Coordinates of C-alpha atoms in Angstrom, one line a residue:
X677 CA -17.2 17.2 -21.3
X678 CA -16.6 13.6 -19.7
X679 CA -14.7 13.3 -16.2
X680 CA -14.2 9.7 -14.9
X681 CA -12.5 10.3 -11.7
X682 CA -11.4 7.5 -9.1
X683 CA -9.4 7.3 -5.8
X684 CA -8.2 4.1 -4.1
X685 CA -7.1 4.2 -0.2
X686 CA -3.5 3.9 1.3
X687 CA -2.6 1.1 3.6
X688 CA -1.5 0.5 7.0
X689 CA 0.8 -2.6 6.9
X690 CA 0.2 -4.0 10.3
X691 CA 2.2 -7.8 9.9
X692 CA 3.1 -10.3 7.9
X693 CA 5.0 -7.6 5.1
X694 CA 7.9 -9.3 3.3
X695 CA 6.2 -12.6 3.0
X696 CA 3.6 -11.6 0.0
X697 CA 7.0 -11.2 -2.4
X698 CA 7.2 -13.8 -4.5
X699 CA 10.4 -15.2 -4.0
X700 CA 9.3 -16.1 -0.2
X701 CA 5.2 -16.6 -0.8
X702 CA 6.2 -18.7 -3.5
X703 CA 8.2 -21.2 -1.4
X704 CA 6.7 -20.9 2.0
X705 CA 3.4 -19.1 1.3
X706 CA 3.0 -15.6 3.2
X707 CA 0.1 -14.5 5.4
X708 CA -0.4 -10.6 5.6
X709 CA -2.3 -8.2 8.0
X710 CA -3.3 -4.7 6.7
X711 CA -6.3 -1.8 6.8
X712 CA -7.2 0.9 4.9
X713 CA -7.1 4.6 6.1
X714 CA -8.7 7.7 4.9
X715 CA -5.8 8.7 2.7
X716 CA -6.1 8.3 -0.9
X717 CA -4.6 8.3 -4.2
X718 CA -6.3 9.5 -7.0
X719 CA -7.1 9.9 -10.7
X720 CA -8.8 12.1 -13.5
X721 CA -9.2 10.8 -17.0
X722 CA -10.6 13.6 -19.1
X723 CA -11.2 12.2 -23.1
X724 CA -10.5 14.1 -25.5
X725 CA -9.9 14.0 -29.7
X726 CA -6.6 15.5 -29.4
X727 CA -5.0 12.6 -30.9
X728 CA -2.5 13.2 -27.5
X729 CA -2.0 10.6 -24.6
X730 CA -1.4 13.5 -21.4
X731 CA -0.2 12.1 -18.5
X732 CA 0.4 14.7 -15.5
X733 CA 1.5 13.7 -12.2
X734 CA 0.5 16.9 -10.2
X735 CA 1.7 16.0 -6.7
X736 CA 5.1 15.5 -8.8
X737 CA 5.2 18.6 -10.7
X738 CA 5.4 16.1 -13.7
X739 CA 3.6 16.4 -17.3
X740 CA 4.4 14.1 -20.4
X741 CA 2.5 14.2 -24.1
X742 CA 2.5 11.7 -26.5
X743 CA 0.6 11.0 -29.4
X744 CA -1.9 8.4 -29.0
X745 CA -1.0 6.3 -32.3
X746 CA 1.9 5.0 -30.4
X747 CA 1.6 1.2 -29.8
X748 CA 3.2 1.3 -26.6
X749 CA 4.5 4.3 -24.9
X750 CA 7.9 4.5 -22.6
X751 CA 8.4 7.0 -20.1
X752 CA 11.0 7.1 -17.7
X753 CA 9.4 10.1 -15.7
X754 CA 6.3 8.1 -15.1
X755 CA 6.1 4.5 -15.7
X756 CA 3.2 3.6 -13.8
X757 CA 1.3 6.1 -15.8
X758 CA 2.8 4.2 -18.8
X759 CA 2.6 0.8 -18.2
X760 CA -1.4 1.0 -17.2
X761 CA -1.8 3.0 -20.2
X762 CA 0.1 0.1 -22.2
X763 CA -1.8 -2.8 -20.7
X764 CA -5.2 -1.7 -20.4
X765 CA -4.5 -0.5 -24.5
X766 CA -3.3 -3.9 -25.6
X767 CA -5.4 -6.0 -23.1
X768 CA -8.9 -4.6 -23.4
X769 CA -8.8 -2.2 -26.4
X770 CA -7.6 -4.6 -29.4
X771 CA -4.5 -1.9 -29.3
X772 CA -6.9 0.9 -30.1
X773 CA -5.8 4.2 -29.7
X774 CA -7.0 6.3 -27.1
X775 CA -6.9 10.0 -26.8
X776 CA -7.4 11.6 -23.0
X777 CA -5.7 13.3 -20.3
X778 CA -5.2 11.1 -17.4
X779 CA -4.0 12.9 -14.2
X780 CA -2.9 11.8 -10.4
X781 CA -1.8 12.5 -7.4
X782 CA -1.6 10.9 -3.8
X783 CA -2.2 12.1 0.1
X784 CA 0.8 10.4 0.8
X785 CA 4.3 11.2 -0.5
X786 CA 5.8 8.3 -2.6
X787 CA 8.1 6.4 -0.2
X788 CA 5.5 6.7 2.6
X789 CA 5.4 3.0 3.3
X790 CA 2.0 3.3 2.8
X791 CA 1.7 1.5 -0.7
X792 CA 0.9 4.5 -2.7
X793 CA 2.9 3.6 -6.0
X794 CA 0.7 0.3 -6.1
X795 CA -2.6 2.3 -4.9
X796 CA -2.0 5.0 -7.8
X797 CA -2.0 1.7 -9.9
X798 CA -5.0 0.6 -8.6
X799 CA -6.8 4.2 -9.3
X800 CA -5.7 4.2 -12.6
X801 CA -6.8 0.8 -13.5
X802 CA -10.0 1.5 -11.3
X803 CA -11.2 4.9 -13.9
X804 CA -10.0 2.8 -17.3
X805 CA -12.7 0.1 -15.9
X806 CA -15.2 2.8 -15.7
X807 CA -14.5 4.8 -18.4
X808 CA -14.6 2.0 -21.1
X809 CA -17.0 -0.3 -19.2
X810 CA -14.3 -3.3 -18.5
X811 CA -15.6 -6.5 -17.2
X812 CA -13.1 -6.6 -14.1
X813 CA -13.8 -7.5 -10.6
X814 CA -11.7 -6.8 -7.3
X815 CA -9.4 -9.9 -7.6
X816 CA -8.8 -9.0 -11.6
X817 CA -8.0 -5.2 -11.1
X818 CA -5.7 -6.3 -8.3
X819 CA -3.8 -9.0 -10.3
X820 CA -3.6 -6.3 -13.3
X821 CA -2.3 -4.0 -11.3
X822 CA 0.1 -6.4 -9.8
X823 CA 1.0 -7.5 -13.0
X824 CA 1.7 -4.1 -14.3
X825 CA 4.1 -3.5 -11.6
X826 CA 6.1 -6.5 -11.0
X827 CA 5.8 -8.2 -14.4
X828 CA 5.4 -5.5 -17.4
X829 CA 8.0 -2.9 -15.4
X830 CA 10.1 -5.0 -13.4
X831 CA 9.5 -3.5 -10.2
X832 CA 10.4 -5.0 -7.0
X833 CA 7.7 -5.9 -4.2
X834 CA 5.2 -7.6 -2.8
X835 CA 1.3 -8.8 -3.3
X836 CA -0.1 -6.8 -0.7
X837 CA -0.7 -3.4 -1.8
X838 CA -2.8 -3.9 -4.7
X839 CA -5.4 -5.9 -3.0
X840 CA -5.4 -3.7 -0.1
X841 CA -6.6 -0.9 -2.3
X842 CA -8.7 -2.9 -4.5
X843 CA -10.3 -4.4 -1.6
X844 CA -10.0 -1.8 1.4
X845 CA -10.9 -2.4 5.2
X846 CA -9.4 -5.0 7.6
X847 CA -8.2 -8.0 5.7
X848 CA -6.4 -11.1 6.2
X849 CA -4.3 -11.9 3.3
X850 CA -3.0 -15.5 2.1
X851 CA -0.5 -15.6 -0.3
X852 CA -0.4 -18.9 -2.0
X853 CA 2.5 -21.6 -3.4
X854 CA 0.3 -21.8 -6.5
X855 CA 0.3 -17.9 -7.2
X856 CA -3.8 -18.0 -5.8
X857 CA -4.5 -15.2 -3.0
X858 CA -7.0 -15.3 -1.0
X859 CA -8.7 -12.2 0.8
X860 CA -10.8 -12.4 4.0
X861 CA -11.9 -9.5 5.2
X862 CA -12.4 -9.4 9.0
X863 CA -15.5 -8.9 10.8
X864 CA -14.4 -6.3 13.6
X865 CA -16.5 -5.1 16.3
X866 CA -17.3 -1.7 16.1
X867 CA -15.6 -0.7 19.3
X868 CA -12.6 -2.6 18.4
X869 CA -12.1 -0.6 15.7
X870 CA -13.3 2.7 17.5
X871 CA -10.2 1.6 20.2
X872 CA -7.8 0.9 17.5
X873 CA -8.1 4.4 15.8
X874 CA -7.6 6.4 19.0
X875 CA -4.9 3.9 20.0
X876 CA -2.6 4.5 16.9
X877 CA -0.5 7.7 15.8
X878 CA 1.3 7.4 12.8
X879 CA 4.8 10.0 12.7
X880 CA 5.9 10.4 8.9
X881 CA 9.6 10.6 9.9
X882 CA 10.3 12.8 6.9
X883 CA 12.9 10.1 5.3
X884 CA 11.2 9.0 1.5
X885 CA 13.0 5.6 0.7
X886 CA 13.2 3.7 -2.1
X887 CA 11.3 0.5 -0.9
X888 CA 12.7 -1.7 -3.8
X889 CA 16.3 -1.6 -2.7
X890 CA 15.3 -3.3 0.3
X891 CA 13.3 -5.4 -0.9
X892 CA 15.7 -6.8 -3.8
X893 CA 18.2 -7.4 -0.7
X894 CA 15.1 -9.5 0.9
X895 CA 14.9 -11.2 -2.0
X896 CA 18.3 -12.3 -2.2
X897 CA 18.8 -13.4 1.3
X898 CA 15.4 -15.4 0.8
X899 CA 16.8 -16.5 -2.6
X900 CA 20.5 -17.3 -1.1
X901 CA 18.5 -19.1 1.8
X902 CA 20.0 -16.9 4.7
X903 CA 18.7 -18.5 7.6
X904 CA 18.3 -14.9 9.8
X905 CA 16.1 -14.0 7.3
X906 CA 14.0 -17.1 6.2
X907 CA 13.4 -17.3 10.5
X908 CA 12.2 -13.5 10.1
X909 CA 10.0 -14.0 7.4
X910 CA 8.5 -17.3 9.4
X911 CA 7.8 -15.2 12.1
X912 CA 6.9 -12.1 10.4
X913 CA 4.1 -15.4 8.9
X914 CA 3.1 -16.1 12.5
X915 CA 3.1 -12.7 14.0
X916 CA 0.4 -11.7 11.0
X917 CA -1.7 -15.1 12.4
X918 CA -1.5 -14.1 16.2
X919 CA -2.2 -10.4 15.4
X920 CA -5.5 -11.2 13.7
X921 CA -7.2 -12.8 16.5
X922 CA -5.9 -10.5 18.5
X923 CA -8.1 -7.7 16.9
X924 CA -10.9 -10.0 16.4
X925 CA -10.8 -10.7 20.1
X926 CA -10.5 -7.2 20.8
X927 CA -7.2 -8.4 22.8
X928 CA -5.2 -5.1 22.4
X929 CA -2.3 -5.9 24.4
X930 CA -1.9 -9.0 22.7
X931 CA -1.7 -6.8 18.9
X932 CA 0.4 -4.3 21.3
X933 CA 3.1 -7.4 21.4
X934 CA 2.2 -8.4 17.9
X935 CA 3.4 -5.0 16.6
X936 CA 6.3 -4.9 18.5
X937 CA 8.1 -9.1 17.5
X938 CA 6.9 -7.9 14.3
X939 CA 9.2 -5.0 14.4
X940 CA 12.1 -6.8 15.6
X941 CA 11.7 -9.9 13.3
X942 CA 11.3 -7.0 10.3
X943 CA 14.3 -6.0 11.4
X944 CA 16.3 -9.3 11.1
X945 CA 14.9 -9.3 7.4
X946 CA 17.6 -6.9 5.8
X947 CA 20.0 -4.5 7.3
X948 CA 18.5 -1.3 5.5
X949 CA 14.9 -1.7 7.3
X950 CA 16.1 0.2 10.3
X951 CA 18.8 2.7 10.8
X952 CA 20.3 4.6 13.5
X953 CA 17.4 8.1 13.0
X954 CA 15.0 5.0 13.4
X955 CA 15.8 3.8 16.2
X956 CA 16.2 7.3 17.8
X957 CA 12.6 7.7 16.8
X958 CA 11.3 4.8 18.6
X959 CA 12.7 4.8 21.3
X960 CA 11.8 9.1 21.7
X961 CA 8.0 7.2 21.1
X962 CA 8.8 4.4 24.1
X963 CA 9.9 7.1 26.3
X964 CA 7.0 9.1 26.1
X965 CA 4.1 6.7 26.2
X966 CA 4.2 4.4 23.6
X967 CA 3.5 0.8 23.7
X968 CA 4.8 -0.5 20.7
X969 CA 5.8 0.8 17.0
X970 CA 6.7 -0.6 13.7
X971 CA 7.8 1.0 10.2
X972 CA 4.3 0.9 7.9
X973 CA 5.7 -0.7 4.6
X974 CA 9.4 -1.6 3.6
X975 CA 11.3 -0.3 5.8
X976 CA 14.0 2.5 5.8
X977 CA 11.8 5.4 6.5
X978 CA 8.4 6.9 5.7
X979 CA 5.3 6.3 8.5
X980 CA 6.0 5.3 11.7
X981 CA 2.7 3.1 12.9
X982 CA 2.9 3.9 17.1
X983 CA 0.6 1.8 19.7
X984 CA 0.0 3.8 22.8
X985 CA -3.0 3.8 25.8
X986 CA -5.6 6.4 24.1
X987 CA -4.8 8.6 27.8
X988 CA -1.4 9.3 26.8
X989 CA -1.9 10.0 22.7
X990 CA -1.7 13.7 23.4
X991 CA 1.0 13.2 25.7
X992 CA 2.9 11.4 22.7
X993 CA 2.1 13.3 20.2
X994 CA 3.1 16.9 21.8
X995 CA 6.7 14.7 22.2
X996 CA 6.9 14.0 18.8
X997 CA 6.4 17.6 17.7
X998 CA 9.9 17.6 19.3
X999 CA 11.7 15.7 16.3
X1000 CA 10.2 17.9 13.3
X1001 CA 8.1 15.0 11.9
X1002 CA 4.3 15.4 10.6
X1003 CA 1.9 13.4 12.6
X1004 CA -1.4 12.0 11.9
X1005 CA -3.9 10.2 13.6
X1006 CA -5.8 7.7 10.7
X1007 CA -8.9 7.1 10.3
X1008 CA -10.1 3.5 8.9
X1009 CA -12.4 2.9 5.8
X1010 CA -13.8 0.2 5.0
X1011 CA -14.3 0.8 1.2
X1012 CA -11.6 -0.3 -1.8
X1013 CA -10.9 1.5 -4.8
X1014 CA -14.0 4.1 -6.5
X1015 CA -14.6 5.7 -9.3
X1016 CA -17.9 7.8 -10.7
X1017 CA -18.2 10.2 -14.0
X1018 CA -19.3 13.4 -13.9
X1019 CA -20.0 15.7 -17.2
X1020 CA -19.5 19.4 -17.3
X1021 CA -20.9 21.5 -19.9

């Protein structure tokens, strides 16, 4: 028996989220700043001559069957599962039928503001390349996957997630007018990034949003050309600029302030980003040691990113135990998206 398994890491969104969506990038081009952590999402494709397409989502409890002579499958349960299924079948197999069970699940919980919905994409895609030998690089499974979310299903967001996962480590991201990204990994020192990791606590505030409601409202102010949030984004743009050589200069109060205009410019972007448990959060974080936080992702909820002098991390942390929260200190890697087969007898 065949096993292609894969994994693909989660993101920290550190600035410059909002501007890879279209409808701003597009106009204005957008500028992100992200890094990969050791949290993953992952994927098992076992094939099989069942004449059955399995799809189980076992961090969701979730398990659909279909039969594999379907030309396209719909399910409303799991459409990412779906929609790679779909594309990588009529894309690369000449619509050919395949026959497996494909099962996933993530580190994170969906909502995280980590980019796990897009990093499960990326998994997916990532064992289809290995399983049927597809000739697909890091730019093409990102754009695939991009374009299985936002195009094929409709599903609002940005640019940034899928090339974080396909890529993984520190990268500067440019999101062009023309549709062309560009992804430049940064050359960090060794102790910046050792400095970074004990610097950084990230409090899951226990709130799963749904990222695409605020993001359609982005959308529309940026469509409606809302001046409070086209002057967010723009900074948001420049915030993601400062912030980079910042880190490369090892300048850690200067990403300290980066983290925190990018909070409050974030905020400006659309009035669902922050809310009142929020802001009751940070501040609880300020009080006790922090420097500086910012919402990973969205907005709305999920992981809390929190800046603070390495001294007082315990300090802050034993205070955050206070609000009920889970709390994490991240590790970075430096390695995109994976996948290996193994065969059992």
């Amino acid at each position: 028996m065949m096993l292609i398994r894969s994994k693909a890491p989660l993101r920290l969104g550190f600035a410059g989220g909002g501007t890879d969506i279209a409808a701003y990038s597009e106009q204005y081009g957008g500028y992100v700043l992200n890094a990969t952590i050791d949290m993953y999402a992952h994927c098992t494709i076992e094939p099989n001559e069942s004449g059955k397409v399995i799809f189980c989502a076992a961090d969701l409890g979730i398990r659909e069957e279909y039969t594999a002579a379907e030309k396209s499958i719909f399910s409303p349960a799991l459409p990412l599962h779906a929609g790679v299924y779909n594309s990588i079948r009529s894309g690369h197999c000449r619509s050919k039928p395949l026959s497996f069970t494909m099962t996933t699940y993530s580190d994170a919980p969906a909502g995280s503001g980590l980019g796990s919905s897009s990093t499960v994409v990326v998994a997916m895609i990532k064992a289809f390349v290995e399983w049927l030998n597809l000739p697909l690089g890091e730019y093409d499974i990102a754009a695939l996957a991009y374009k299985v979310e936002r195009e094929d299903l409709g599903m609002a967001g940005g640019k940034q997630d899928q090339y974080a996962a396909t890529f993984g480590g520190f990268n500067f991201m440019e999101f062009h007018s023309d549709k062309r990204v560009i992804i430049n990994p940064l050359r960090l020192k060794r102790w910046i990034r050792n400095e970074l990791e004990t610097s950084l606590v990230l409090y899951y505030t226990g709130v799963s949003r749904e990222s695409a409601n605020i993001i359609r409202e982005q959308i529309n102010h940026t469509r409606n050309g809302s001046r409070k949030s086209l002057e967010s984004l723009h900074e948001l743009k420049n915030q993601a600029i400062l912030m980079k050589e910042a880190l490369l200069k090892g300048d850690f109060k200067g990403f300290s302030n980066c983290l925190l205009n990018s909070w409050l410019a974030k905020k400006n972007a659309a009035a669902s980003i922050s809310n009142s448990f929020l802001d009751d959060i940070y501040q609880h974080a300020l009080d006790n040691g922090a420097e500086s936080a910012k919402i990973s992702g969205a907005g709305g909820g999920g992981f809390m990113m929190i800046f603070c002098d390495p001294c007082r991390r315990a300090g802050l942390i034993k205070a955050l135990k206070e609000k009920q929260g889970m709390i994490l200190t991240p590790t970075f890697t430096g390695t995109g998206t994976q996948a290996w087969i193994i065969y059992n007898n």
